[in-house]
mmCIF file of C-alpha atoms and ligand atoms in Angstrom:
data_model
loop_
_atom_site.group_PDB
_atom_site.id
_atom_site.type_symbol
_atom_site.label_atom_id
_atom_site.label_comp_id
_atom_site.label_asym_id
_atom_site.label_seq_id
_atom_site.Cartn_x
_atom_site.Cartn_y
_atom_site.Cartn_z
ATOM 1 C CA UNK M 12 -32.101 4.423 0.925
ATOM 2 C CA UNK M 13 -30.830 2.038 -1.412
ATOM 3 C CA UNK M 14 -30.896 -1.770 -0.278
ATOM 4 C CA UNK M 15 -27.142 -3.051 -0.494
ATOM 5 C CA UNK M 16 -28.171 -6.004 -2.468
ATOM 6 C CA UNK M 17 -29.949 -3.865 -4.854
ATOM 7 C CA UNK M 18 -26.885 -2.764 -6.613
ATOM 8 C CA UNK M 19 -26.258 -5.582 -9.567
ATOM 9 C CA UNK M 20 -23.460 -7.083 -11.504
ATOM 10 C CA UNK M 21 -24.391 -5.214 -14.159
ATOM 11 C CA UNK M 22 -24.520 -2.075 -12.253
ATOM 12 C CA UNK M 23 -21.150 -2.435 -11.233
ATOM 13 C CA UNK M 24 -20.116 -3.192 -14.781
ATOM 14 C CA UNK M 25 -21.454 0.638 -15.854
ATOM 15 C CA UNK M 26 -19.727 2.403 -13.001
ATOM 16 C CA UNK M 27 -16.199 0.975 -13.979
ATOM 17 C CA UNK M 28 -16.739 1.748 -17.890
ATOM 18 C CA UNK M 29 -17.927 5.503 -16.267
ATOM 19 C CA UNK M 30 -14.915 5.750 -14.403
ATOM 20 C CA UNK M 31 -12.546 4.853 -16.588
ATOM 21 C CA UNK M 32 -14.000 6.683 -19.631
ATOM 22 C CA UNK M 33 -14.712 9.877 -17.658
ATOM 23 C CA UNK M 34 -11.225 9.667 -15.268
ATOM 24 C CA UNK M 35 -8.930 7.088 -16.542
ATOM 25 C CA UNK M 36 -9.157 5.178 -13.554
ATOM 26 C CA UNK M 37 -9.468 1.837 -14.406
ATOM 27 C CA UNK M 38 -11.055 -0.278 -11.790
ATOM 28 C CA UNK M 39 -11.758 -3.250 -14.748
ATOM 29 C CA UNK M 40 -9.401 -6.276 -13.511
ATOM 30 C CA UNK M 41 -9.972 -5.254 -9.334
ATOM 31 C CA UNK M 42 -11.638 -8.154 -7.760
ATOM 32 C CA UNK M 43 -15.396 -7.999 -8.485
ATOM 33 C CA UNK M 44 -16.538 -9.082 -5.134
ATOM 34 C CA UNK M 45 -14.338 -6.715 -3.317
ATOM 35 C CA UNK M 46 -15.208 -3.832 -5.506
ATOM 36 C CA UNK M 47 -19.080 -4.472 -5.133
ATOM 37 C CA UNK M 48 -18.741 -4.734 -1.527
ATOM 38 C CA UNK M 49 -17.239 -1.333 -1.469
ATOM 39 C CA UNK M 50 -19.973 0.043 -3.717
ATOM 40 C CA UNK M 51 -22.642 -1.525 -1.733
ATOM 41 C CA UNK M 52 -21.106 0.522 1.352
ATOM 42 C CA UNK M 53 -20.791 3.691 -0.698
ATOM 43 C CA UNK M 54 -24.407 3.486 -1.403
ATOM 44 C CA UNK M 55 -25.402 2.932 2.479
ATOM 45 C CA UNK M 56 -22.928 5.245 3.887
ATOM 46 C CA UNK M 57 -23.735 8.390 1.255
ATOM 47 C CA UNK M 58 -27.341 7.355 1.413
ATOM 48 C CA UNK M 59 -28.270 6.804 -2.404
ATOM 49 C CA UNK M 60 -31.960 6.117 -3.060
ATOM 50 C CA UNK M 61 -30.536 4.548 -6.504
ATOM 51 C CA UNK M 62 -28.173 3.629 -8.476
ATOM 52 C CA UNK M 63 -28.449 6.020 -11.288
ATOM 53 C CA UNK M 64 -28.224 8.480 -8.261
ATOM 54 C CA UNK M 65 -24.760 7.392 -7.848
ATOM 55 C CA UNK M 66 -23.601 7.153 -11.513
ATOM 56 C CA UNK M 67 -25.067 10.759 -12.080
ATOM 57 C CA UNK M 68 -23.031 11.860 -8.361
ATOM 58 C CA UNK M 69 -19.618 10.252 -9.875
ATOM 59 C CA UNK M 70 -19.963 11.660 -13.309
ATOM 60 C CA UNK M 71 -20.938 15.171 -12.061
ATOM 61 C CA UNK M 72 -19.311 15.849 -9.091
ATOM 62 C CA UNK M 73 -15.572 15.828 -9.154
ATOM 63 C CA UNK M 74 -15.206 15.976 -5.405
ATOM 64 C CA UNK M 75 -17.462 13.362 -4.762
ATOM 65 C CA UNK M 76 -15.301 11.150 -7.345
ATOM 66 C CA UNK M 77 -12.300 11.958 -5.189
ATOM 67 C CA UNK M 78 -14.372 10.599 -1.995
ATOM 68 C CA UNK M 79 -15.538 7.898 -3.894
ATOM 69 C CA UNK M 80 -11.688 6.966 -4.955
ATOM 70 C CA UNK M 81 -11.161 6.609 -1.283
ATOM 71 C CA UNK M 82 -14.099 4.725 -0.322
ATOM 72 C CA UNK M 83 -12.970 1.882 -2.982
ATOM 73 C CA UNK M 84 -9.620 1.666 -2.185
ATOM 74 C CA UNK M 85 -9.516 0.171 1.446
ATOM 75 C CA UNK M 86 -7.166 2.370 3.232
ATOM 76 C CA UNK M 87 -6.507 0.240 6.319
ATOM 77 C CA UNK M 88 -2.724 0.400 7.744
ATOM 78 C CA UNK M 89 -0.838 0.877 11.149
ATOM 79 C CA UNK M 90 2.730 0.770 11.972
ATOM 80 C CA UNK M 91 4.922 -2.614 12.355
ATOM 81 C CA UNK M 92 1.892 -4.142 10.989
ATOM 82 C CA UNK M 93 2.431 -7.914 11.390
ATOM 83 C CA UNK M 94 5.147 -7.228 13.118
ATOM 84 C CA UNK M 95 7.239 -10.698 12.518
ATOM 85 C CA UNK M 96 8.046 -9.224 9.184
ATOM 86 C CA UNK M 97 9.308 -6.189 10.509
ATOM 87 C CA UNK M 98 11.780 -7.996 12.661
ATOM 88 C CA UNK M 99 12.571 -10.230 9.288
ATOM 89 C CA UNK M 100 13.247 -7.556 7.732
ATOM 90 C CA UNK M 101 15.535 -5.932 10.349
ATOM 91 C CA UNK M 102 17.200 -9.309 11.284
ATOM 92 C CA UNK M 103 18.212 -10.864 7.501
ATOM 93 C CA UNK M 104 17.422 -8.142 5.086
ATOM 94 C CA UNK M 105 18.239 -5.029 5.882
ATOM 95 C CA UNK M 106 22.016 -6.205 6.402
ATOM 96 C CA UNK M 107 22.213 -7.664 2.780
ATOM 97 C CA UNK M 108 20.875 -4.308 2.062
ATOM 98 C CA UNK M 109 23.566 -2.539 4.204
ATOM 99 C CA UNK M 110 26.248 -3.629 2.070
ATOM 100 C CA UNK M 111 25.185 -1.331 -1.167
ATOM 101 C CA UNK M 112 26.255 2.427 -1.179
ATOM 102 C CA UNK M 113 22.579 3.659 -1.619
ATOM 103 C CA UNK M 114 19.387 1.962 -1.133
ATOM 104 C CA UNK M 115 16.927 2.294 -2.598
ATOM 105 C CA UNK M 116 13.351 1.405 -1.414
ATOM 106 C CA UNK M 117 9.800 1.386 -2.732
ATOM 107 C CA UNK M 118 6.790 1.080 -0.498
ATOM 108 C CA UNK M 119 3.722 0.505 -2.976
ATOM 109 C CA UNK M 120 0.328 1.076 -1.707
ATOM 110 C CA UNK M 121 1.538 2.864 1.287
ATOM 111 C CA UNK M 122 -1.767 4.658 2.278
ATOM 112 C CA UNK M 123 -1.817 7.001 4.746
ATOM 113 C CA UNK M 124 1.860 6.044 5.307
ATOM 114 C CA UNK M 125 2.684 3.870 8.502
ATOM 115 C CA UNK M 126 4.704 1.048 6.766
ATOM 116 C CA UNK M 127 7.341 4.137 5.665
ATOM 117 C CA UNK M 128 7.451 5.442 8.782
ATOM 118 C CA UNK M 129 8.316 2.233 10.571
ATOM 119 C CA UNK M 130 10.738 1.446 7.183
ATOM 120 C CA UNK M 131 12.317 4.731 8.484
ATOM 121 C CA UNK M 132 12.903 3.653 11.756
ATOM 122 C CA UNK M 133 14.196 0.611 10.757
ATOM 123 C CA UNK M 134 16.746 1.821 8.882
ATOM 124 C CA UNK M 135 17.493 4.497 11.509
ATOM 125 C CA UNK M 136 18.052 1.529 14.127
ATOM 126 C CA UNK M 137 19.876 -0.164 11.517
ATOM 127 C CA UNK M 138 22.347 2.664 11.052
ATOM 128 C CA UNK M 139 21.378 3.131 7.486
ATOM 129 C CA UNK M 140 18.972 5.770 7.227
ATOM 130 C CA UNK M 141 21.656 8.009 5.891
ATOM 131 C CA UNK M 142 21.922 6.127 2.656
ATOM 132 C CA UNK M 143 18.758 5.301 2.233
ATOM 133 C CA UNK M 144 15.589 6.822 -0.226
ATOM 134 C CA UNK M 145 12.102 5.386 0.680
ATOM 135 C CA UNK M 146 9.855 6.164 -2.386
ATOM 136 C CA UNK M 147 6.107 5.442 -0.552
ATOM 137 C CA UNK M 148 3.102 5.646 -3.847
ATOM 138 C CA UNK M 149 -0.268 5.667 -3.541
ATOM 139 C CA UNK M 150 -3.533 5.602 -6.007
ATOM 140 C CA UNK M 151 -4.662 8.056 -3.480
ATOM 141 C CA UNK M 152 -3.684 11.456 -3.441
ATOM 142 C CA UNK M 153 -5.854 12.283 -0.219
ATOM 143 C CA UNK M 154 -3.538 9.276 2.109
ATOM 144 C CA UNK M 155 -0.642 11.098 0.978
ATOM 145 C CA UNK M 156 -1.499 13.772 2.603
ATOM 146 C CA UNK M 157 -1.589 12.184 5.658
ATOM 147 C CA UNK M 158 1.651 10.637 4.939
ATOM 148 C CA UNK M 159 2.961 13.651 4.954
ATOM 149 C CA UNK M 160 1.531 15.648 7.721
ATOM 150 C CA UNK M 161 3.336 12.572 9.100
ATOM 151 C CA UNK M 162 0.349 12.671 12.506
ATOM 152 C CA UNK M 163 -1.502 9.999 13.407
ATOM 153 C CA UNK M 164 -3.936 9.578 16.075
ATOM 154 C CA UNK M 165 -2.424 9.143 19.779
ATOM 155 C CA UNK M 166 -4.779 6.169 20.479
ATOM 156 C CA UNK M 167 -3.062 4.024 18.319
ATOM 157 C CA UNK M 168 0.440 4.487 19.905
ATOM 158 C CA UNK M 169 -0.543 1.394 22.057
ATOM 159 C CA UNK M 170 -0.660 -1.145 19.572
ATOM 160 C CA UNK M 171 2.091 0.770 17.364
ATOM 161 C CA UNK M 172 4.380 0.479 20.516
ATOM 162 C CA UNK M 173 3.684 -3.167 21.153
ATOM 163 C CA UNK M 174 3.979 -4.269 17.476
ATOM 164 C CA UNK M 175 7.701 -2.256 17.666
ATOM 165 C CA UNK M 176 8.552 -4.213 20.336
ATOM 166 C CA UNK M 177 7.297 -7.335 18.839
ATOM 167 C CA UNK M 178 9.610 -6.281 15.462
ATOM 168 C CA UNK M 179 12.102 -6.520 17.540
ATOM 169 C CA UNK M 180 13.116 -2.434 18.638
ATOM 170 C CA UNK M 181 14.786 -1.864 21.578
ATOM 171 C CA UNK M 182 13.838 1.948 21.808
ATOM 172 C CA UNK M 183 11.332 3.808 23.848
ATOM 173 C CA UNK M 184 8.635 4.097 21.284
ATOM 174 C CA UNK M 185 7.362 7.254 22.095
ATOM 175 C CA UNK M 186 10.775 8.775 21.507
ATOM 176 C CA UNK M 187 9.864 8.740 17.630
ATOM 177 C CA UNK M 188 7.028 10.906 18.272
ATOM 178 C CA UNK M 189 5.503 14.370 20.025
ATOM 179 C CA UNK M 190 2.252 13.653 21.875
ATOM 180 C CA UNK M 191 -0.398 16.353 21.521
ATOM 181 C CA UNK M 192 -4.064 16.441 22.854
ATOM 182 C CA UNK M 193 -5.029 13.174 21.036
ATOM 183 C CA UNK M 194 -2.716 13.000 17.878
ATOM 184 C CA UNK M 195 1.298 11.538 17.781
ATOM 185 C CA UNK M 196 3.327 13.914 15.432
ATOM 186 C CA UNK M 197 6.505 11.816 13.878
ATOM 187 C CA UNK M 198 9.884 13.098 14.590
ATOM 188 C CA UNK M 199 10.142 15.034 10.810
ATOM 189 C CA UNK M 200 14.184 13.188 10.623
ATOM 190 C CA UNK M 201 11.501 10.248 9.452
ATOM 191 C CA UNK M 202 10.143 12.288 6.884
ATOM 192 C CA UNK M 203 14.079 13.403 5.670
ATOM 193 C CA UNK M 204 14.411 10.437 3.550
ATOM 194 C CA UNK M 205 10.521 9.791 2.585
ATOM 195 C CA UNK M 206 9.756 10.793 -1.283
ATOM 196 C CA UNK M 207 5.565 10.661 -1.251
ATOM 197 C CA UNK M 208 4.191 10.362 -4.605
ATOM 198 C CA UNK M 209 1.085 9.493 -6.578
ATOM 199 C CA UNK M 210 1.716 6.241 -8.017
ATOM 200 C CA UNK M 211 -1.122 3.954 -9.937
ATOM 201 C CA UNK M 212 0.009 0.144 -10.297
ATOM 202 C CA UNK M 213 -2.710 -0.464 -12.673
ATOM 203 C CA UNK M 214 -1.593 2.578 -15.725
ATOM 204 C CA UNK M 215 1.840 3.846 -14.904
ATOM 205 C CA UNK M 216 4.695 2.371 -15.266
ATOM 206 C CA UNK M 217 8.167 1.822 -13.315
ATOM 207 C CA UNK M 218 10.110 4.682 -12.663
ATOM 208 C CA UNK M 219 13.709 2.948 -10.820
ATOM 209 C CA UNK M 220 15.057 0.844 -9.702
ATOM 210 C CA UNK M 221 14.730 -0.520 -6.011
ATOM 211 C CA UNK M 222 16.845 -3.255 -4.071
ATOM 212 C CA UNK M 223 13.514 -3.592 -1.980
ATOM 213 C CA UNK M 224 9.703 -3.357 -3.076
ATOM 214 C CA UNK M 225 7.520 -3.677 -0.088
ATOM 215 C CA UNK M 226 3.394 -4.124 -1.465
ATOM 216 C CA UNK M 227 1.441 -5.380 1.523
ATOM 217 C CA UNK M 228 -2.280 -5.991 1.542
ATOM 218 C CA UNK M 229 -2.794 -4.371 -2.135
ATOM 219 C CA UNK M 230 -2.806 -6.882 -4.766
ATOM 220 C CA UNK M 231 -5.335 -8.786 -2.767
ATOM 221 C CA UNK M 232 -8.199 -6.681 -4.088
ATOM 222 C CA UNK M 233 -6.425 -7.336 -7.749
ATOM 223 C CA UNK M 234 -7.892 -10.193 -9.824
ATOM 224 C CA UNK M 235 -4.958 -12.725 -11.116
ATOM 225 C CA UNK M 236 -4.545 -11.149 -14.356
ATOM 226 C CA UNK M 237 -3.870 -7.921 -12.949
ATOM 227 C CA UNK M 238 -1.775 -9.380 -10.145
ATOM 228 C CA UNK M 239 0.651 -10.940 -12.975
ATOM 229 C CA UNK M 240 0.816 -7.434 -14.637
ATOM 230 C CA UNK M 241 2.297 -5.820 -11.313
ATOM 231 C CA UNK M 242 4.841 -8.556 -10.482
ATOM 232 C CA UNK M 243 5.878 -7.668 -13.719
ATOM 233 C CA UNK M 244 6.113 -3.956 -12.990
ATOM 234 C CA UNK M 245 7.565 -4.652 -9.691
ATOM 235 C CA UNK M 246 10.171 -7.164 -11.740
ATOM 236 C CA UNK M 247 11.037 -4.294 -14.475
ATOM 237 C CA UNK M 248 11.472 -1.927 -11.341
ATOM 238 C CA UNK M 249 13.852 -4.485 -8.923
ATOM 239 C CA UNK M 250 17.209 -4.847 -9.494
ATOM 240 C CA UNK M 251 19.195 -8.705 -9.463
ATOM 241 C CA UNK M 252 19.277 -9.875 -5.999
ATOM 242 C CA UNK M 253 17.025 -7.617 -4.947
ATOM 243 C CA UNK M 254 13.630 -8.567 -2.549
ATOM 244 C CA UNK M 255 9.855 -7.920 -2.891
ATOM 245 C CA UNK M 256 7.784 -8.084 0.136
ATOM 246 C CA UNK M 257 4.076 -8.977 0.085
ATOM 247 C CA UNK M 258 1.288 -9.459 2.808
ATOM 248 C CA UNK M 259 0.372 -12.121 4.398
ATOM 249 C CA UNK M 260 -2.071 -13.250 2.686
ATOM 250 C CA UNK M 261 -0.487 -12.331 -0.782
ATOM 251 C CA UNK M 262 1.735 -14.852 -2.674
ATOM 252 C CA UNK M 263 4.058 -15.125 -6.082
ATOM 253 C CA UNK M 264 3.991 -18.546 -6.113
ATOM 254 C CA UNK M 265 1.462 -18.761 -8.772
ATOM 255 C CA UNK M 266 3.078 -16.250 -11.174
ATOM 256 C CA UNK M 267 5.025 -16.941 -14.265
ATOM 257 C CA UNK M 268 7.731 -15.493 -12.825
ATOM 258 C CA UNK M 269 8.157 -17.141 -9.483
ATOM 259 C CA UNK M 270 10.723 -19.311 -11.206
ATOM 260 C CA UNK M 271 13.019 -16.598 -11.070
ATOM 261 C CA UNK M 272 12.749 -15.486 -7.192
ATOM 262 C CA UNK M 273 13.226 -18.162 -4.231
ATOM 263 C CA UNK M 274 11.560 -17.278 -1.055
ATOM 264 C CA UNK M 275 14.121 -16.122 1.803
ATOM 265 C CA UNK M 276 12.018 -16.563 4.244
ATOM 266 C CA UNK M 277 8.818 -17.661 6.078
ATOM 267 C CA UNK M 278 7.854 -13.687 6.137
ATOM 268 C CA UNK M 279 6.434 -13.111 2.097
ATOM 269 C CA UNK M 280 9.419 -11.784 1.627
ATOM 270 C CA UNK M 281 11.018 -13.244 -2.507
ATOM 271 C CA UNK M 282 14.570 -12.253 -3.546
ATOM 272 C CA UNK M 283 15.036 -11.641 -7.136
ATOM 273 C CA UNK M 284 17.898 -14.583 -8.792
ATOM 274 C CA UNK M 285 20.742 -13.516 -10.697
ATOM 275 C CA UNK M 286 19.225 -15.222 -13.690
ATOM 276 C CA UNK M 287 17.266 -12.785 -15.987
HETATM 277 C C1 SAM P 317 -5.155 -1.852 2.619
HETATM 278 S S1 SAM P 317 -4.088 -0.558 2.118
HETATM 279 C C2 SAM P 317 -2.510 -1.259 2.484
HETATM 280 C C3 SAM P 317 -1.594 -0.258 3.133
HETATM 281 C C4 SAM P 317 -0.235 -0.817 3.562
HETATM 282 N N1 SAM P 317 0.500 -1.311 2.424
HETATM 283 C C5 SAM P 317 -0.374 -1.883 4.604
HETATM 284 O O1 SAM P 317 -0.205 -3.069 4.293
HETATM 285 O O2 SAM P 317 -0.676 -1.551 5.753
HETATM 286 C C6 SAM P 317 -4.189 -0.663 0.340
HETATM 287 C C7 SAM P 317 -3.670 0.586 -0.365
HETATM 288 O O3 SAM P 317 -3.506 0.284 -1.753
HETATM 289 C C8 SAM P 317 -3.852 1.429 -2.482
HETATM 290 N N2 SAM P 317 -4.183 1.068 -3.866
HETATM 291 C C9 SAM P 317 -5.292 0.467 -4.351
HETATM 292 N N3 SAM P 317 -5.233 0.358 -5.680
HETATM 293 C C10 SAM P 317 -4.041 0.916 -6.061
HETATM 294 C C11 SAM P 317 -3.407 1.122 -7.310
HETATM 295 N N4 SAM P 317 -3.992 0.739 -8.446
HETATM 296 N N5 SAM P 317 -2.200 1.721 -7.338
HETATM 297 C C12 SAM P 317 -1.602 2.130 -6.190
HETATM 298 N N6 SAM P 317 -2.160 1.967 -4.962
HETATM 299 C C13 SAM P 317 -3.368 1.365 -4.901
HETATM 300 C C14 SAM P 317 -5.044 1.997 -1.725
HETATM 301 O O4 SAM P 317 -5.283 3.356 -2.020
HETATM 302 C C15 SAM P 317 -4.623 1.739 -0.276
HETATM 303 O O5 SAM P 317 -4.002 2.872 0.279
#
């Protein structure tokens, strides 16, 4: 088996210039330490003896290149993740948002879909579900389609439930959901509003506009170039006055264009000035 610190700079180097060429998915300005990381697990977990055992895998095997997509794009979510944004969110945003006729919402990087769902029952709880569109993209296509099976494994209705309550809901958590054997299916009114699309930050471009882009826990594994290009997708695609959500650990601060947001809150959440 191949020894994780085997794989070399340069290595990674050819598999991106393979990818891309081949695919057209370009992996070039994703953090380099992240990336080799995940290639270092790929190698372990798939049990290459080498890594011209791997490049020959991902340039011959489509299938394997659509595991191999998955493997380097962490897919890690849950529901009412940090759950103090949620309940920002619910308590100062989503009544500015109330007052337009349709809203209009884009969750970016939305993996195997969670942070819709709980969008969804936000809005529901707010009373504006019925005017509302949640577009929820992914790189991904295979977390979409757990997005919109729309089950997710029973054992994580614990946490799921505490971090609603935590967000501030009110509701009997398990109301939003059908427990069976050991998977939760959500209620499909949460899927009524949901449009589930393949979506790739890093090659296409915007495609509406949104009074509220939510991108949690993505650009992290961007370098700082790249980052830049997305706020500037995210600022073609956001409408004046509108608000763009990040994760915790993600900040605008250091882009060009954080003189034209101010931060409403202590939550990563940025609204968009009338000044553009
Ligand atoms: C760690 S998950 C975050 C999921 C969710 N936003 C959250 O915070 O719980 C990162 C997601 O970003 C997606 N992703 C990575 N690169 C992307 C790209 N270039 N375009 C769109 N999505 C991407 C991955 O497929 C993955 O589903």
């Amino acid at each position: 088996m191949l020894e994780p610190s085997i794989v070399k700079d340069e290595d990674v180097e050819q598999l991106i210039k393979d990818v891309y060429q081949s695919y057209g998915y370009d992996f070039s300005l994703y953090s380099r330490a992240s990336f080799k990381r995940r290639i270092n697990r790929i190698c372990l977990i798939d049990k290459f003896t080498s890594f011209a055992e791997l490049r020959y895998t991902v340039l011959n095997d489509p299938d394997y290149l659509k595991h191999f997509i998955e493997e380097i794009t962490v897919n890690v979510t849950e529901m009412f993740r940090d759950p103090y944004f949620f309940k920002a969110l619910r308590d100062n945003i989503l009544p500015q948002l109330g007052t337009y006729p349709l809203i209009r919402i884009w969750v970016a990087g939305c993996s195997t879909g969670e942070e819709a769902y709980s969008m969804a029952i936000l809005l529901k709880e707010a009373n504006l579900y019925h005017k509302s569109l949640i577009y929820a993209t992914d790189i991904n296509p295979s977390v979409l389609e757990t997005a919109r099976a729309g089950v997710f494994p029973l054992q994580q209705m614990k946490l799921y439930s505490e971090n609603y309550i935590l967000s501030g809901g009110k509701k009997d958590f398990s109301d939003y959901y059908t427990a069976n054997y050991d998977s939760a299916r959500f209620d499909k009114s949460l899927q009524q509003k949901l449009i589930l699309s393949t979506h790739n930050l890093v090659s296409d471009s915007s495609f509406n506009s949104f009074q509220l882009i939510i991108c949690r826990n993505v650009l992290i594994y961007f370098d700082r170039l790249l980052q830049e290009r997305v706020f500037q997708l995210f600022d073609d695609s956001l409408e004046n006055l509108g608000y763009l959500a990040l994760g915790s650990k993600e900040t605008l601060r250091f882009s060009n264009l954080s003189k034209y947001y101010h931060q409403a809150d202590d939550q990563k959440i940025w609204k968009k000035l009338d000044l553009h």
